[in-house]
PDB file of C-alpha atoms in Angstrom:
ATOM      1  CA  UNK A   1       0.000   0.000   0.000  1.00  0.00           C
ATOM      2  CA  UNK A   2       0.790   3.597  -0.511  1.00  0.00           C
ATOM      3  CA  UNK A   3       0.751   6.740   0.997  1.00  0.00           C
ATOM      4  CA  UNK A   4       1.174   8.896  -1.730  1.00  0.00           C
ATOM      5  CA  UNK A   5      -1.339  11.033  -3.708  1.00  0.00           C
ATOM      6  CA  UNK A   6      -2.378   9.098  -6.306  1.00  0.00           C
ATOM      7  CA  UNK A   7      -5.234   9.941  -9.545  1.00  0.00           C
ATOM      8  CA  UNK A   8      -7.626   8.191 -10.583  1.00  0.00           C
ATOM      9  CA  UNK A   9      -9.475   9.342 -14.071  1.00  0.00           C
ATOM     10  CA  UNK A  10     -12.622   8.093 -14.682  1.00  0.00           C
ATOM     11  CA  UNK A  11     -14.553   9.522 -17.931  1.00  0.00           C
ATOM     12  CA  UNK A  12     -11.934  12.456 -17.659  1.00  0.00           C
ATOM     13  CA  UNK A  13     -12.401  13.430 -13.555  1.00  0.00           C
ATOM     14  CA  UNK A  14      -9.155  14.008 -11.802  1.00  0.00           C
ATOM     15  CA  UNK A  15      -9.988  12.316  -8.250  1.00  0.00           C
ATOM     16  CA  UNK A  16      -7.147  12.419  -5.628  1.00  0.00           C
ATOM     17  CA  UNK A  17      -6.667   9.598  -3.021  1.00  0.00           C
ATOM     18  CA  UNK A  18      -4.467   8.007  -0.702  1.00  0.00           C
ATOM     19  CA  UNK A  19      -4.233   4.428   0.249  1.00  0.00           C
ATOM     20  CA  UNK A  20      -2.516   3.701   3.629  1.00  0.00           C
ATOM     21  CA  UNK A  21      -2.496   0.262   5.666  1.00  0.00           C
ATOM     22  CA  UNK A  22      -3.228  -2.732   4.849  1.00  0.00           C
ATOM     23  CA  UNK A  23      -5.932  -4.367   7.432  1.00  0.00           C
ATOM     24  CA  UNK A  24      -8.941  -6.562   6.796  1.00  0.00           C
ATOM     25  CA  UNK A  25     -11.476  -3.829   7.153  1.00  0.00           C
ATOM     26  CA  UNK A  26     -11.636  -1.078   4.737  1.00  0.00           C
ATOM     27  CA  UNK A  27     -12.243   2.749   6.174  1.00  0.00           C
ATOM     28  CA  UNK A  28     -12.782   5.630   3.524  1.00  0.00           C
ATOM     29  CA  UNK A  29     -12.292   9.066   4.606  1.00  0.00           C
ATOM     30  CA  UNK A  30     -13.541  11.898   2.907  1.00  0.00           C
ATOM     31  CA  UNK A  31     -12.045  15.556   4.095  1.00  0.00           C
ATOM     32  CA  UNK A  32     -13.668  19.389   4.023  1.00  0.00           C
ATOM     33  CA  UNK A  33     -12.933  20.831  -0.158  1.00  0.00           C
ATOM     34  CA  UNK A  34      -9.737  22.201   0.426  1.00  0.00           C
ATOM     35  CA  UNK A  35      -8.317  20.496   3.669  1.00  0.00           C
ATOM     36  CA  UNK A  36      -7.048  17.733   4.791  1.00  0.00           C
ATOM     37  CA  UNK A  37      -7.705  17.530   8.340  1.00  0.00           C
ATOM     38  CA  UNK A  38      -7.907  13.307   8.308  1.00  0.00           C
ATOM     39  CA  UNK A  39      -4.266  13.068   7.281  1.00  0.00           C
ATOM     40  CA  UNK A  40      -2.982  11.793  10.846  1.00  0.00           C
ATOM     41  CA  UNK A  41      -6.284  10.340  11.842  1.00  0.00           C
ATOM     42  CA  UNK A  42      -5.787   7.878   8.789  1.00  0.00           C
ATOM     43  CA  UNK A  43      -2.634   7.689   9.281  1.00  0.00           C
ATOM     44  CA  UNK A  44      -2.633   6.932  12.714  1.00  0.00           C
ATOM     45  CA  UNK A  45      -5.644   4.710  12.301  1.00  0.00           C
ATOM     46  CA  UNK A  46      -3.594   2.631   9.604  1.00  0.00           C
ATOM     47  CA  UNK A  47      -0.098   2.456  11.354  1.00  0.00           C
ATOM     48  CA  UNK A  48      -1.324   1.585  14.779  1.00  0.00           C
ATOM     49  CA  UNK A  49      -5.111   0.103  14.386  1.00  0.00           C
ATOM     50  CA  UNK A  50      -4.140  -1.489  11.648  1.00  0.00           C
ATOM     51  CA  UNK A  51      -6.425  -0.490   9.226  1.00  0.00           C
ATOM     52  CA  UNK A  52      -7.082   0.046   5.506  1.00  0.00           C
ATOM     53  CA  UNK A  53      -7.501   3.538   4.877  1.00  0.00           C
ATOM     54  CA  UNK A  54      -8.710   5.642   1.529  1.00  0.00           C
ATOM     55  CA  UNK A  55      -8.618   9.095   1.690  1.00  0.00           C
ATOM     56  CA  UNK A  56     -10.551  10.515  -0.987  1.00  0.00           C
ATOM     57  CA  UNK A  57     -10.236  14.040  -2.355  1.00  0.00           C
ATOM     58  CA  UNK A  58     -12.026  16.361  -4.750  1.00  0.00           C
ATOM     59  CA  UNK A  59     -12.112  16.747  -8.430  1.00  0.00           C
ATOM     60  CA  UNK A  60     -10.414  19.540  -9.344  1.00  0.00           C
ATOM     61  CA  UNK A  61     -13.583  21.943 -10.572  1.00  0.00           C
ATOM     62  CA  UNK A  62     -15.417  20.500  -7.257  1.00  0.00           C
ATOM     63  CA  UNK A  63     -17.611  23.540  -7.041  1.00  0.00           C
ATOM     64  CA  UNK A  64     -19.564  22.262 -10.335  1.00  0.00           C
ATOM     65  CA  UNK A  65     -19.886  19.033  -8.749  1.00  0.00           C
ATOM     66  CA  UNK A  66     -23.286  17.962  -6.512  1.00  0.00           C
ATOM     67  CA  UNK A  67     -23.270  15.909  -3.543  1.00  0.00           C
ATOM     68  CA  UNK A  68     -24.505  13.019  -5.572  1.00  0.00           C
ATOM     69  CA  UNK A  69     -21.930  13.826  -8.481  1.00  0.00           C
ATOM     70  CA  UNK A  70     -19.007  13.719  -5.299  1.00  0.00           C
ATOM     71  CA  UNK A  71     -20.500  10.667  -4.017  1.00  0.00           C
ATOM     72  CA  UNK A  72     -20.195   8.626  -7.035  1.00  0.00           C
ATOM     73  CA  UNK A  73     -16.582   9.978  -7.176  1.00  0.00           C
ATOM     74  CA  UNK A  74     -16.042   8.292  -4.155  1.00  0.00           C
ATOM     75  CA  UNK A  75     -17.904   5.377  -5.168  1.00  0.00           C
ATOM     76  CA  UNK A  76     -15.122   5.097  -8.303  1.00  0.00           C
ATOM     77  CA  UNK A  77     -12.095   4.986  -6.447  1.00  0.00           C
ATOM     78  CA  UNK A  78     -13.270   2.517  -4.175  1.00  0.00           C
ATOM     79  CA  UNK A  79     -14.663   0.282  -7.522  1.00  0.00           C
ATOM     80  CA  UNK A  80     -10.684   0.996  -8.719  1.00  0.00           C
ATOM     81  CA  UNK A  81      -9.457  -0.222  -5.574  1.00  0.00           C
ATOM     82  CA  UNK A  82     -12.017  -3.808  -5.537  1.00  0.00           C
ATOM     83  CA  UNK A  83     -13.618  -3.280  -2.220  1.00  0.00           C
ATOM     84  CA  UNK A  84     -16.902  -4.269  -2.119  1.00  0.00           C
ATOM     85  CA  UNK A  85     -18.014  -2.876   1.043  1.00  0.00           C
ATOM     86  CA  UNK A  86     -16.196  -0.507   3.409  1.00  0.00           C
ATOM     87  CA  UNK A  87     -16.897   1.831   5.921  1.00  0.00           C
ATOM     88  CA  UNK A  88     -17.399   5.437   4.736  1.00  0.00           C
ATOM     89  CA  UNK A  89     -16.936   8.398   6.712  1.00  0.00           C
ATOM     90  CA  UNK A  90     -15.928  12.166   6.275  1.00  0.00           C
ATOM     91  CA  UNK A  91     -15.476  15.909   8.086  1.00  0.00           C
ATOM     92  CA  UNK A  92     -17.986  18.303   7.454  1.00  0.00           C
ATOM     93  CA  UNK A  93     -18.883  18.554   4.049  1.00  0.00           C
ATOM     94  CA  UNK A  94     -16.521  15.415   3.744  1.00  0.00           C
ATOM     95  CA  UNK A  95     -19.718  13.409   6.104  1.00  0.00           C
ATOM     96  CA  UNK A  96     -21.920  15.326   3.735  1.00  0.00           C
ATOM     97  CA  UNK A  97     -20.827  13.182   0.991  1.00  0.00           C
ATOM     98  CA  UNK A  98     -20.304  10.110   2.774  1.00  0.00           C
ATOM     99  CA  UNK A  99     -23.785  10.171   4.184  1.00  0.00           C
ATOM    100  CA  UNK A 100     -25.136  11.091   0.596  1.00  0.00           C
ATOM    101  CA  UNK A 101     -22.546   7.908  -0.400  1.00  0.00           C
ATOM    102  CA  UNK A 102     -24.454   5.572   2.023  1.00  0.00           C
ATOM    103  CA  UNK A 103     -27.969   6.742   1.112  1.00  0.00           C
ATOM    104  CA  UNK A 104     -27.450   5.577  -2.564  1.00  0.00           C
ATOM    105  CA  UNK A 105     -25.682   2.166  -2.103  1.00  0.00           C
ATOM    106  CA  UNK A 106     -26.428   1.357   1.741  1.00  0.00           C
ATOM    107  CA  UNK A 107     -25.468  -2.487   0.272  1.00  0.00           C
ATOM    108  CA  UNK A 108     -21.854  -1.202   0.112  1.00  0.00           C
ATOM    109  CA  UNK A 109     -21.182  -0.268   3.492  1.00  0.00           C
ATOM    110  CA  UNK A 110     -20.361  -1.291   6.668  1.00  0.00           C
ATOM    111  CA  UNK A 111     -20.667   1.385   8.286  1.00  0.00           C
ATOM    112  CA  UNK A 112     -20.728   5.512   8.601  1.00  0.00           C
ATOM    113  CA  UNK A 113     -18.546   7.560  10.158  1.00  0.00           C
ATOM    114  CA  UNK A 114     -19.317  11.521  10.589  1.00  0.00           C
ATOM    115  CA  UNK A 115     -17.287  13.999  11.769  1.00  0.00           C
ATOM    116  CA  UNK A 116     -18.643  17.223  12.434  1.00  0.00           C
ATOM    117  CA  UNK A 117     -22.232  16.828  11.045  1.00  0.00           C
ATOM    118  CA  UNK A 118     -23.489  19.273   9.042  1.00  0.00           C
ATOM    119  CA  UNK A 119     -27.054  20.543   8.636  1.00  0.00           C
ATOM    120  CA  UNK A 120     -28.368  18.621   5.914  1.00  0.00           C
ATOM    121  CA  UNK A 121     -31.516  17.069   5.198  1.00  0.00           C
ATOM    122  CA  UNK A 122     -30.487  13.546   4.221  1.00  0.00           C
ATOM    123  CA  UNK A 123     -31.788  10.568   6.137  1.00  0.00           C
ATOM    124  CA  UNK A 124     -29.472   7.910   7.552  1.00  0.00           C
ATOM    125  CA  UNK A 125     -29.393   4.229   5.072  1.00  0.00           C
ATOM    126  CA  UNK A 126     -31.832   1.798   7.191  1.00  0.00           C
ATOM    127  CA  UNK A 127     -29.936  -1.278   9.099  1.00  0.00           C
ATOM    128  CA  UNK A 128     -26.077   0.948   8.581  1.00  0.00           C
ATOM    129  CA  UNK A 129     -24.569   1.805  11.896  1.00  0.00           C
ATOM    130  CA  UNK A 130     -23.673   5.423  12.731  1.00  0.00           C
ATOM    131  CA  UNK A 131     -21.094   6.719  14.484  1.00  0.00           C
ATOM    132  CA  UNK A 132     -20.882  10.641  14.766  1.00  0.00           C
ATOM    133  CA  UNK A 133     -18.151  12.635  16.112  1.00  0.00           C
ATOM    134  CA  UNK A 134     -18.500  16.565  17.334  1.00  0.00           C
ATOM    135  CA  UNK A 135     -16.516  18.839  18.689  1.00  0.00           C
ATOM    136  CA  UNK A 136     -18.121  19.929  21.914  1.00  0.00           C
ATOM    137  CA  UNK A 137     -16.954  23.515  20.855  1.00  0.00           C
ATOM    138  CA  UNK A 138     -17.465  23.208  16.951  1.00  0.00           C
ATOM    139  CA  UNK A 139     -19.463  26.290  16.049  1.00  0.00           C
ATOM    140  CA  UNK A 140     -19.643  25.634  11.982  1.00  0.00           C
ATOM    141  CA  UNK A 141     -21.058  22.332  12.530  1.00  0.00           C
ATOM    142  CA  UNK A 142     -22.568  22.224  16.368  1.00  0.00           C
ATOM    143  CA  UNK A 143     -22.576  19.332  18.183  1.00  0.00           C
ATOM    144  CA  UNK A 144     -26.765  19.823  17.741  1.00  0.00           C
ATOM    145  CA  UNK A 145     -26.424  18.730  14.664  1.00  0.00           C
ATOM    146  CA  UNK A 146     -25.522  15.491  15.248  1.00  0.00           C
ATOM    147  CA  UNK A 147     -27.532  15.334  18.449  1.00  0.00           C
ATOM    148  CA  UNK A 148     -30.697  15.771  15.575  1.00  0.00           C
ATOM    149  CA  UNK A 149     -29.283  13.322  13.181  1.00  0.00           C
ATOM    150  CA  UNK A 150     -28.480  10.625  16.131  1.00  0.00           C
ATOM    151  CA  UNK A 151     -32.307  10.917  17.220  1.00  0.00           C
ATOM    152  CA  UNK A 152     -33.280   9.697  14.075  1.00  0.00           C
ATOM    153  CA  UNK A 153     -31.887   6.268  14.380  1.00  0.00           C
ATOM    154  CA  UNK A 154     -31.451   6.267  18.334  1.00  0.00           C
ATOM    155  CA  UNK A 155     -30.895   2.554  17.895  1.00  0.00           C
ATOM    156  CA  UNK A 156     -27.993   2.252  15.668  1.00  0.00           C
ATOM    157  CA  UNK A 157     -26.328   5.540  15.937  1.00  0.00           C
ATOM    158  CA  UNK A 158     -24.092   6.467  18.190  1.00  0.00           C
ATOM    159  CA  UNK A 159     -22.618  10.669  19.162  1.00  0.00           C
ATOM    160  CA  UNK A 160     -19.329  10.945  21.114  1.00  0.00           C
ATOM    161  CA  UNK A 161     -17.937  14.733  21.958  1.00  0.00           C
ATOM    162  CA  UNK A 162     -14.932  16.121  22.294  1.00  0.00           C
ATOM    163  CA  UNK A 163     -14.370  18.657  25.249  1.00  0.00           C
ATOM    164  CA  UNK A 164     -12.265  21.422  24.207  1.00  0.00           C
ATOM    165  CA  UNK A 165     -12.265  20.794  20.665  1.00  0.00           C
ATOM    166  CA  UNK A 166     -13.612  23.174  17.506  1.00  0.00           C
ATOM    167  CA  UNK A 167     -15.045  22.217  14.103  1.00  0.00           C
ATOM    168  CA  UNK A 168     -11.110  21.435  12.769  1.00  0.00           C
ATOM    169  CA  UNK A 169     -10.743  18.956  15.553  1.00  0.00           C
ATOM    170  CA  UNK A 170      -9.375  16.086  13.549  1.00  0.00           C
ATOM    171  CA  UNK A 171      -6.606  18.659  12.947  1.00  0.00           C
ATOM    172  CA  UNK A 172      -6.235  19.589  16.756  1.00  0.00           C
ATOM    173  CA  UNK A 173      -7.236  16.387  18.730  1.00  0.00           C
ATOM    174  CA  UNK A 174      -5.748  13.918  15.662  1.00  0.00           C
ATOM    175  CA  UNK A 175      -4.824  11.283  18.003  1.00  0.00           C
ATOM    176  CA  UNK A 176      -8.056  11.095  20.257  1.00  0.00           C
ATOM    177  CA  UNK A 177     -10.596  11.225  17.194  1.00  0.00           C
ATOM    178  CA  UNK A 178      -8.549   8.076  15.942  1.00  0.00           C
ATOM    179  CA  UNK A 179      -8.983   6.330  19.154  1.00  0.00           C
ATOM    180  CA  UNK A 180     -12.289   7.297  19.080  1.00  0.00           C
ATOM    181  CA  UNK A 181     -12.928   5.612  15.662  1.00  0.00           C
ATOM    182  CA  UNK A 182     -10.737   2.617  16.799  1.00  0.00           C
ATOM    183  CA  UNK A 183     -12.396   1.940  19.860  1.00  0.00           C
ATOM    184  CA  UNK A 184     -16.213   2.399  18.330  1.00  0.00           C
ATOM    185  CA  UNK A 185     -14.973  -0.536  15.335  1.00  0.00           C
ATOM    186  CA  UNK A 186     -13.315  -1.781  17.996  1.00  0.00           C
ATOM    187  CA  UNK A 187     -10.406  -3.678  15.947  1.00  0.00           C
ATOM    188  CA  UNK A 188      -7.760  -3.808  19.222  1.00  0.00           C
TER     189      UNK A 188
END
């Protein structure tokens, strides 16, 4: 595996990703346009949980690109790569797309991962379990959000909050939103 920026081209789309790990269990991550604030988490979460991590970027002109459209981006790489089903998460807009992602082919994931919800009116995928992330301190996606969206499917999803911690907090707190992740898919 690789941890290098690699491009995939599909019908002429330039979509950056980075492969990292090797593990049984496949995670995709899915940053903010313009950010990479999952670097160490996947890193971390490859090196020392042992996992196999995708980080999935934008297409270059992502601003002419819908949620659906960035979704099936997504949705290429991971065809590229031969996984059939994964888990799928993201950061802000990143969860956005993931959840967007899982709505349209629930029967390829695992599970979601959300990271800073934000305010969007797409339901959770039936059966999928949820876990969502805030920072207790976040104030461009509150931790509200994800209070709402966790009410929807009390059963299967789960919110954990990070004292101290602001919307960039995979950035900030790297090493405790990994464990976090680790210890929900709980691959010790």
């Amino acid at each position: 595996m690789t941890d290098t920026t690699q491009i995939f081209e599909p019908d002429g789309r330039a979509i950056p990703y980075i492969v990292e790990g090797d593990g049984p269990i496949g995670l995709v991550l899915i940053a903010e346009p313009g950010q990479d604030a999952l670097g160490v988490v996947g890193h971390y979460l490859a090196e020392e949980a042992g996992f196999h991590i995708i980080r999935v970027g934008y297409r270059t002109n992502v601003d002419a690109a819908s949620t659906g459209d960035q979704a099936d981006d997504v949705v290429a790489v991971v065809d590229e790569l031969g996984l059939e089903r994964t888990w799928v998460g993201g950061h802000g807009r990143g969860g956005t797309v993931a959840r967007a992602l899982v709505a349209a082919h629930p029967e390829r994931v695992n599970g979601l991962l959300l990271l800073g919800v934000e305010d969007e009116d797409i339901a959770l995928a039936p059966v999928i379990p949820v876990l969502i992330v805030q920072g207790a301190d976040d104030e461009v996606t509150p931790r509200a959000n994800g209070e709402r969206l966790q009410a929807t499917a009390p059963e299967r999803a789960s919110v954990k909050n990070l004292d101290g911690a602001g919307h960039l907090f995979p950035l900030t707190h790297p090493v405790e939103t990994a464990v976090i992740v680790e210890e929900y898919l709980d691959w010790d």
